[in-house]
PDB file of C-alpha atoms in Angstrom:
ATOM      1  CA  MET A   1      34.627  36.566 200.674  1.00 48.00           C
ATOM      2  CA  PRO A   2      37.240  38.547 202.415  1.00 49.00           C
ATOM      3  CA  ILE A   3      37.234  42.268 201.765  1.00 44.00           C
ATOM      4  CA  GLU A   4      40.745  42.394 200.115  1.00 47.00           C
ATOM      5  CA  LYS A   5      39.347  39.632 197.271  1.00 45.00           C
ATOM      6  CA  CYS A   6      36.218  41.814 196.931  1.00 42.00           C
ATOM      7  CA  LEU A   7      38.296  44.876 196.307  1.00 35.00           C
ATOM      8  CA  LYS A   8      40.451  43.185 193.918  1.00 43.00           C
ATOM      9  CA  VAL A   9      37.713  41.695 191.789  1.00 42.00           C
ATOM     10  CA  ALA A  10      36.147  45.472 191.636  1.00 44.00           C
ATOM     11  CA  ALA A  11      39.400  46.702 190.387  1.00 44.00           C
ATOM     12  CA  LEU A  12      39.591  43.895 187.568  1.00 44.00           C
ATOM     13  CA  ALA A  13      35.907  44.647 186.599  1.00 44.00           C
ATOM     14  CA  SER A  14      36.297  48.310 186.346  1.00 44.00           C
ATOM     15  CA  ALA A  15      39.734  47.855 184.327  1.00 42.00           C
ATOM     16  CA  ALA A  16      37.782  45.882 181.884  1.00 42.00           C
ATOM     17  CA  LEU A  17      34.982  48.090 181.515  1.00 36.00           C
ATOM     18  CA  VAL A  18      37.602  50.918 180.816  1.00 36.00           C
ATOM     19  CA  ALA A  19      39.434  49.006 178.449  1.00 40.00           C
ATOM     20  CA  ALA A  20      36.283  48.140 176.482  1.00 39.00           C
ATOM     21  CA  ALA A  21      35.052  51.701 176.159  1.00 37.00           C
ATOM     22  CA  ALA A  22      38.459  53.165 175.126  1.00 38.00           C
ATOM     23  CA  PRO A  23      39.809  53.108 171.352  1.00 40.00           C
ATOM     24  CA  SER A  24      42.033  50.070 170.814  1.00 38.00           C
ATOM     25  CA  ARG A  25      44.422  52.558 169.293  1.00 37.00           C
ATOM     26  CA  SER A  26      44.527  56.559 168.980  1.00 40.00           C
ATOM     27  CA  ASP A  27      44.466  56.492 165.262  1.00 44.00           C
ATOM     28  CA  ASP A  28      41.216  54.754 165.326  1.00 44.00           C
ATOM     29  CA  LEU A  29      39.630  57.760 164.348  1.00 49.00           C
ATOM     30  CA  ILE A  30      41.885  59.826 162.395  1.00 54.00           C
ATOM     31  CA  LYS A  31      43.759  56.981 159.799  1.00 56.00           C
ATOM     32  CA  PRO A  32      46.449  58.681 157.453  1.00 56.00           C
ATOM     33  CA  ARG A  33      45.989  56.828 153.742  1.00 53.00           C
ATOM     34  CA  LEU A  34      49.299  57.738 152.536  1.00 46.00           C
ATOM     35  CA  ASP A  35      52.704  57.345 153.923  1.00 42.00           C
ATOM     36  CA  VAL A  36      56.188  57.069 152.882  1.00 41.00           C
ATOM     37  CA  ASN A  37      56.175  53.168 153.574  1.00 39.00           C
ATOM     38  CA  SER A  38      53.312  52.109 151.474  1.00 56.00           C
ATOM     39  CA  ALA A  39      52.717  51.898 147.728  1.00 67.00           C
ATOM     40  CA  PHE A  40      51.086  54.679 146.013  1.00 78.00           C
ATOM     41  CA  CYS A  41      48.132  52.427 145.080  1.00 83.00           C
ATOM     42  CA  ALA A  42      48.197  49.280 146.834  1.00 73.00           C
ATOM     43  CA  GLY A  43      44.591  47.747 145.622  1.00 79.00           C
ATOM     44  CA  THR A  44      42.935  49.145 148.679  1.00 82.00           C
ATOM     45  CA  GLY A  45      40.461  51.138 146.587  1.00 89.00           C
ATOM     46  CA  ASP A  46      42.407  54.516 147.607  1.00 92.00           C
ATOM     47  CA  CYS A  47      42.954  55.320 143.970  1.00 96.00           C
ATOM     48  CA  ALA A  48      40.431  55.902 141.438  1.00 97.00           C
ATOM     49  CA  VAL A  49      39.995  56.753 137.796  1.00 98.00           C
ATOM     50  CA  SER A  50      36.770  58.324 136.219  1.00 98.00           C
ATOM     51  CA  VAL A  51      35.474  59.566 132.810  1.00 98.00           C
ATOM     52  CA  PHE A  52      32.231  61.556 132.438  1.00 98.00           C
ATOM     53  CA  ALA A  53      30.707  63.711 129.666  1.00 98.00           C
ATOM     54  CA  GLY A  54      27.404  66.017 129.819  1.00 98.00           C
ATOM     55  CA  PRO A  55      25.843  69.125 128.689  1.00 98.00           C
ATOM     56  CA  ARG A  56      26.417  72.738 129.620  1.00 97.00           C
ATOM     57  CA  LEU A  57      24.107  73.991 132.410  1.00 97.00           C
ATOM     58  CA  ASP A  58      23.141  77.759 132.348  1.00 94.00           C
ATOM     59  CA  THR A  59      21.211  77.548 135.670  1.00 93.00           C
ATOM     60  CA  HIS A  60      23.107  79.282 138.167  1.00 88.00           C
ATOM     61  CA  MET A  61      24.319  77.103 140.615  1.00 87.00           C
ATOM     62  CA  VAL A  62      22.773  79.098 143.546  1.00 86.00           C
ATOM     63  CA  SER A  63      19.509  78.212 141.607  1.00 91.00           C
ATOM     64  CA  VAL A  64      20.620  74.647 141.493  1.00 92.00           C
ATOM     65  CA  PHE A  65      20.932  74.441 145.206  1.00 88.00           C
ATOM     66  CA  GLY A  66      17.916  76.702 146.504  1.00 85.00           C
ATOM     67  CA  ILE A  67      20.646  79.330 147.994  1.00 84.00           C
ATOM     68  CA  SER A  68      18.276  81.730 145.891  1.00 80.00           C
ATOM     69  CA  ASN A  69      15.539  81.319 143.394  1.00 86.00           C
ATOM     70  CA  PHE A  70      15.483  77.882 143.477  1.00 92.00           C
ATOM     71  CA  VAL A  71      15.192  76.073 140.241  1.00 94.00           C
ATOM     72  CA  ALA A  72      13.606  72.575 139.776  1.00 93.00           C
ATOM     73  CA  PRO A  73      15.700  69.900 137.757  1.00 93.00           C
ATOM     74  CA  THR A  74      12.508  69.840 135.331  1.00 94.00           C
ATOM     75  CA  ARG A  75      13.122  73.634 134.467  1.00 95.00           C
ATOM     76  CA  TYR A  76      17.064  73.472 134.120  1.00 96.00           C
ATOM     77  CA  GLN A  77      18.568  75.430 131.337  1.00 96.00           C
ATOM     78  CA  TYR A  78      20.918  73.737 128.839  1.00 97.00           C
ATOM     79  CA  GLY A  79      23.531  75.321 126.348  1.00 95.00           C
ATOM     80  CA  ASN A  80      24.549  73.904 122.901  1.00 96.00           C
ATOM     81  CA  SER A  81      27.790  72.558 124.334  1.00 97.00           C
ATOM     82  CA  TRP A  82      28.949  69.728 126.178  1.00 98.00           C
ATOM     83  CA  ILE A  83      31.823  68.364 128.028  1.00 98.00           C
ATOM     84  CA  THR A  84      34.075  65.001 128.211  1.00 98.00           C
ATOM     85  CA  GLY A  85      36.453  64.426 130.683  1.00 98.00           C
ATOM     86  CA  GLY A  86      38.741  62.082 133.125  1.00 98.00           C
ATOM     87  CA  THR A  87      40.184  62.283 136.641  1.00 98.00           C
ATOM     88  CA  PHE A  88      42.694  60.410 138.663  1.00 98.00           C
ATOM     89  CA  SER A  89      41.867  60.861 142.379  1.00 97.00           C
ATOM     90  CA  ARG A  90      43.680  59.330 145.715  1.00 95.00           C
ATOM     91  CA  ARG A  91      42.134  59.098 149.023  1.00 94.00           C
ATOM     92  CA  LEU A  92      44.614  60.740 151.024  1.00 93.00           C
ATOM     93  CA  LEU A  93      42.756  60.573 154.912  1.00 92.00           C
ATOM     94  CA  SER A  94      39.956  59.289 156.782  1.00 93.00           C
ATOM     95  CA  VAL A  95      38.434  61.251 159.728  1.00 93.00           C
ATOM     96  CA  GLY A  96      35.214  58.965 160.829  1.00 92.00           C
ATOM     97  CA  PRO A  97      32.673  58.949 157.976  1.00 95.00           C
ATOM     98  CA  VAL A  98      34.686  61.692 155.856  1.00 96.00           C
ATOM     99  CA  ASP A  99      37.004  60.797 153.336  1.00 96.00           C
ATOM    100  CA  PHE A 100      39.864  63.469 152.201  1.00 96.00           C
ATOM    101  CA  GLU A 101      40.563  62.805 148.140  1.00 96.00           C
ATOM    102  CA  GLY A 102      43.480  64.690 146.146  1.00 97.00           C
ATOM    103  CA  GLU A 103      41.990  64.955 142.595  1.00 98.00           C
ATOM    104  CA  ILE A 104      43.587  65.954 138.962  1.00 98.00           C
ATOM    105  CA  GLY A 105      41.257  65.915 135.954  1.00 98.00           C
ATOM    106  CA  ALA A 106      41.405  66.964 132.396  1.00 98.00           C
ATOM    107  CA  GLY A 107      38.404  67.555 130.053  1.00 98.00           C
ATOM    108  CA  LYS A 108      37.453  69.019 126.535  1.00 98.00           C
ATOM    109  CA  ARG A 109      34.481  71.166 125.450  1.00 98.00           C
ATOM    110  CA  TRP A 110      32.605  70.585 122.451  1.00 98.00           C
ATOM    111  CA  GLY A 111      29.806  72.452 120.298  1.00 97.00           C
ATOM    112  CA  SER A 112      29.458  76.198 120.762  1.00 95.00           C
ATOM    113  CA  LEU A 113      32.458  76.044 123.083  1.00 96.00           C
ATOM    114  CA  GLY A 114      35.841  74.471 122.285  1.00 95.00           C
ATOM    115  CA  GLU A 115      38.385  75.137 124.940  1.00 96.00           C
ATOM    116  CA  GLY A 116      40.402  72.498 127.187  1.00 97.00           C
ATOM    117  CA  GLU A 117      40.259  72.618 130.786  1.00 97.00           C
ATOM    118  CA  GLY A 118      42.667  71.068 133.798  1.00 98.00           C
ATOM    119  CA  TRP A 119      41.876  71.310 137.457  1.00 98.00           C
ATOM    120  CA  ILE A 120      43.644  70.170 140.528  1.00 98.00           C
ATOM    121  CA  ALA A 121      41.268  69.660 143.575  1.00 98.00           C
ATOM    122  CA  LEU A 122      40.578  68.141 147.307  1.00 98.00           C
ATOM    123  CA  TYR A 123      37.132  66.739 147.916  1.00 98.00           C
ATOM    124  CA  GLY A 124      35.603  66.112 151.428  1.00 98.00           C
ATOM    125  CA  ARG A 125      33.436  63.111 150.804  1.00 98.00           C
ATOM    126  CA  TRP A 126      30.860  61.880 153.237  1.00 98.00           C
ATOM    127  CA  THR A 127      30.864  57.924 153.254  1.00 97.00           C
ATOM    128  CA  TRP A 128      27.932  56.720 155.680  1.00 97.00           C
ATOM    129  CA  PHE A 129      24.373  56.444 154.994  1.00 98.00           C
ATOM    130  CA  PRO A 130      22.069  53.542 156.444  1.00 97.00           C
ATOM    131  CA  TRP A 131      21.250  51.812 153.508  1.00 98.00           C
ATOM    132  CA  ASN A 132      24.780  51.141 152.348  1.00 97.00           C
ATOM    133  CA  GLU A 133      24.845  47.705 152.788  1.00 96.00           C
ATOM    134  CA  TYR A 134      22.035  47.569 149.812  1.00 97.00           C
ATOM    135  CA  VAL A 135      23.299  50.687 147.663  1.00 98.00           C
ATOM    136  CA  ARG A 136      26.529  52.480 148.736  1.00 98.00           C
ATOM    137  CA  THR A 137      26.124  56.118 148.537  1.00 98.00           C
ATOM    138  CA  THR A 138      28.270  59.312 149.035  1.00 98.00           C
ATOM    139  CA  VAL A 139      28.393  62.866 148.704  1.00 98.00           C
ATOM    140  CA  ALA A 140      31.178  65.081 148.034  1.00 98.00           C
ATOM    141  CA  VAL A 141      32.212  68.603 147.558  1.00 97.00           C
ATOM    142  CA  SER A 142      35.509  70.238 146.237  1.00 97.00           C
ATOM    143  CA  THR A 143      37.729  72.986 146.691  1.00 95.00           C
ATOM    144  CA  GLY A 144      40.634  73.569 143.916  1.00 96.00           C
ATOM    145  CA  LEU A 145      41.373  75.419 140.883  1.00 95.00           C
ATOM    146  CA  THR A 146      40.844  75.182 137.048  1.00 95.00           C
ATOM    147  CA  LEU A 147      42.744  76.371 134.048  1.00 95.00           C
ATOM    148  CA  ALA A 148      41.160  76.924 130.740  1.00 95.00           C
ATOM    149  CA  THR A 149      42.606  77.115 127.627  1.00 95.00           C
ATOM    150  CA  GLY A 150      40.404  80.116 126.405  1.00 90.00           C
ATOM    151  CA  ASN A 151      38.341  83.205 127.313  1.00 84.00           C
ATOM    152  CA  PRO A 152      35.260  82.559 125.532  1.00 85.00           C
ATOM    153  CA  GLN A 153      32.825  85.451 124.997  1.00 82.00           C
ATOM    154  CA  TYR A 154      30.026  83.023 126.837  1.00 84.00           C
ATOM    155  CA  GLU A 155      32.195  83.395 130.234  1.00 79.00           C
ATOM    156  CA  ILE A 156      32.776  87.384 129.731  1.00 74.00           C
ATOM    157  CA  ARG A 157      29.247  87.868 129.165  1.00 69.00           C
ATOM    158  CA  ARG A 158      28.120  85.603 132.303  1.00 59.00           C
ATOM    159  CA  GLU A 159      30.571  87.231 134.458  1.00 54.00           C
ATOM    160  CA  GLY A 160      29.845  90.417 133.271  1.00 52.00           C
ATOM    161  CA  VAL A 161      33.358  91.679 133.567  1.00 55.00           C
ATOM    162  CA  LYS A 162      36.351  90.558 131.873  1.00 63.00           C
ATOM    163  CA  GLY A 163      36.721  86.817 132.395  1.00 68.00           C
ATOM    164  CA  ALA A 164      39.737  84.902 133.588  1.00 81.00           C
ATOM    165  CA  TYR A 165      41.294  81.805 132.537  1.00 88.00           C
ATOM    166  CA  LEU A 166      42.442  80.466 136.268  1.00 90.00           C
ATOM    167  CA  LEU A 167      39.016  80.393 138.110  1.00 90.00           C
ATOM    168  CA  HIS A 168      37.732  78.522 141.428  1.00 90.00           C
ATOM    169  CA  TYR A 169      36.796  74.507 141.086  1.00 95.00           C
ATOM    170  CA  LEU A 170      33.578  73.962 143.121  1.00 92.00           C
ATOM    171  CA  SER A 171      32.092  70.787 141.949  1.00 95.00           C
ATOM    172  CA  PRO A 172      29.813  68.806 144.194  1.00 97.00           C
ATOM    173  CA  GLU A 173      29.235  65.401 143.314  1.00 98.00           C
ATOM    174  CA  ILE A 174      26.888  62.241 144.546  1.00 98.00           C
ATOM    175  CA  THR A 175      27.674  58.577 144.001  1.00 98.00           C
ATOM    176  CA  PHE A 176      26.104  55.330 143.556  1.00 98.00           C
ATOM    177  CA  ALA A 177      27.285  51.683 143.515  1.00 98.00           C
ATOM    178  CA  PRO A 178      26.884  48.169 144.648  1.00 97.00           C
ATOM    179  CA  PRO A 179      28.238  47.508 148.561  1.00 95.00           C
ATOM    180  CA  LYS A 180      31.122  45.763 147.080  1.00 92.00           C
ATOM    181  CA  SER A 181      31.837  46.557 143.788  1.00 96.00           C
ATOM    182  CA  GLN A 182      34.923  48.776 142.441  1.00 96.00           C
ATOM    183  CA  TRP A 183      32.841  50.566 139.854  1.00 98.00           C
ATOM    184  CA  GLU A 184      30.431  53.072 140.998  1.00 98.00           C
ATOM    185  CA  GLY A 185      28.284  55.913 138.897  1.00 98.00           C
ATOM    186  CA  PHE A 186      28.179  59.531 139.501  1.00 98.00           C
ATOM    187  CA  LEU A 187      26.468  62.686 139.273  1.00 98.00           C
ATOM    188  CA  ARG A 188      28.898  65.886 139.037  1.00 98.00           C
ATOM    189  CA  LEU A 189      28.167  69.684 138.636  1.00 97.00           C
ATOM    190  CA  HIS A 190      31.388  70.621 137.007  1.00 97.00           C
ATOM    191  CA  HIS A 191      31.465  74.211 138.079  1.00 94.00           C
ATOM    192  CA  ARG A 192      34.142  77.261 137.703  1.00 91.00           C
ATOM    193  CA  SER A 193      33.871  80.444 138.765  1.00 84.00           C
ATOM    194  CA  GLY A 194      35.626  83.262 140.671  1.00 79.00           C
ATOM    195  CA  GLY A 195      33.036  82.816 143.691  1.00 67.00           C
ATOM    196  CA  GLY A 196      31.819  86.301 143.055  1.00 58.00           C
ATOM    197  CA  ASP A 197      28.643  85.401 144.491  1.00 55.00           C
ATOM    198  CA  PHE A 198      29.851  84.729 147.904  1.00 54.00           C
ATOM    199  CA  ILE A 199      33.208  86.845 148.151  1.00 54.00           C
ATOM    200  CA  GLY A 200      32.299  89.288 145.918  1.00 50.00           C
ATOM    201  CA  ASP A 201      34.313  91.217 143.202  1.00 54.00           C
ATOM    202  CA  THR A 202      37.411  91.612 145.037  1.00 47.00           C
ATOM    203  CA  SER A 203      38.282  87.938 144.777  1.00 54.00           C
ATOM    204  CA  ILE A 204      41.844  86.786 143.184  1.00 65.00           C
ATOM    205  CA  PHE A 205      40.182  85.739 140.156  1.00 70.00           C
ATOM    206  CA  LYS A 206      39.762  89.494 138.381  1.00 61.00           C
ATOM    207  CA  GLY A 207      36.142  89.812 139.831  1.00 60.00           C
ATOM    208  CA  ALA A 208      34.942  87.044 137.758  1.00 66.00           C
ATOM    209  CA  SER A 209      31.621  85.498 139.247  1.00 65.00           C
ATOM    210  CA  GLY A 210      30.417  82.785 137.221  1.00 71.00           C
ATOM    211  CA  GLY A 211      31.948  80.294 134.446  1.00 83.00           C
ATOM    212  CA  ALA A 212      31.001  77.718 132.408  1.00 90.00           C
ATOM    213  CA  GLN A 213      29.512  74.531 134.259  1.00 95.00           C
ATOM    214  CA  TYR A 214      28.454  71.169 133.017  1.00 98.00           C
ATOM    215  CA  LEU A 215      25.866  68.629 134.518  1.00 98.00           C
ATOM    216  CA  VAL A 216      28.047  65.509 134.048  1.00 98.00           C
ATOM    217  CA  SER A 217      27.585  61.688 134.520  1.00 98.00           C
ATOM    218  CA  GLY A 218      30.272  59.198 134.600  1.00 98.00           C
ATOM    219  CA  ILE A 219      31.548  56.094 136.164  1.00 98.00           C
ATOM    220  CA  ARG A 220      34.367  55.375 138.154  1.00 98.00           C
ATOM    221  CA  TYR A 221      36.919  52.499 139.107  1.00 98.00           C
ATOM    222  CA  ARG A 222      38.493  52.160 142.410  1.00 96.00           C
ATOM    223  CA  PHE A 223      41.733  50.293 143.178  1.00 94.00           C
TER     224      PHE A 223
END
């Protein structure tokens, strides 16, 4: 084979290898889910509504997650209050296996506490697990703001300082669903606090550290 043909074949083979290894589009990894040209909820599963309920959890979050003085679930302490609530969320952006979602929600406390709550939050959700073809699983954590309609003595005593109506909303959750279902179940720690355990009493939330939190379970429908 002439040297010119050998060089041409080698060049074509190299180009094919480079094309196969490179992403077909620059946005294969980062995919915006919301743009001005698309319907807000276009039947892609980006939007979701959920309802939930659960009892007040008096065990501190730092103990629940083992940050300090780990407490096993069988030893959790519950209060004589519970909450019901609902949310609307929208997936905004996907970066690899991580989805970013905006959420608005409202809830009502019952029992020894009777205040209402409203919140707005941004969730980061990890969506890939090796068993997802059998049970689709995600874990998520939020940052946001929660506003209560009252300032109960329970939160004032828990914080050790004057309570605050507006607090930080940090609510981790885990979800489970059949692989192709639009329905999923979830378990969430519905938690409001001033973050005093982490950022100290100089926070913007009037030095509040902890607030009322609830261990809730619920169902979500994606559409």
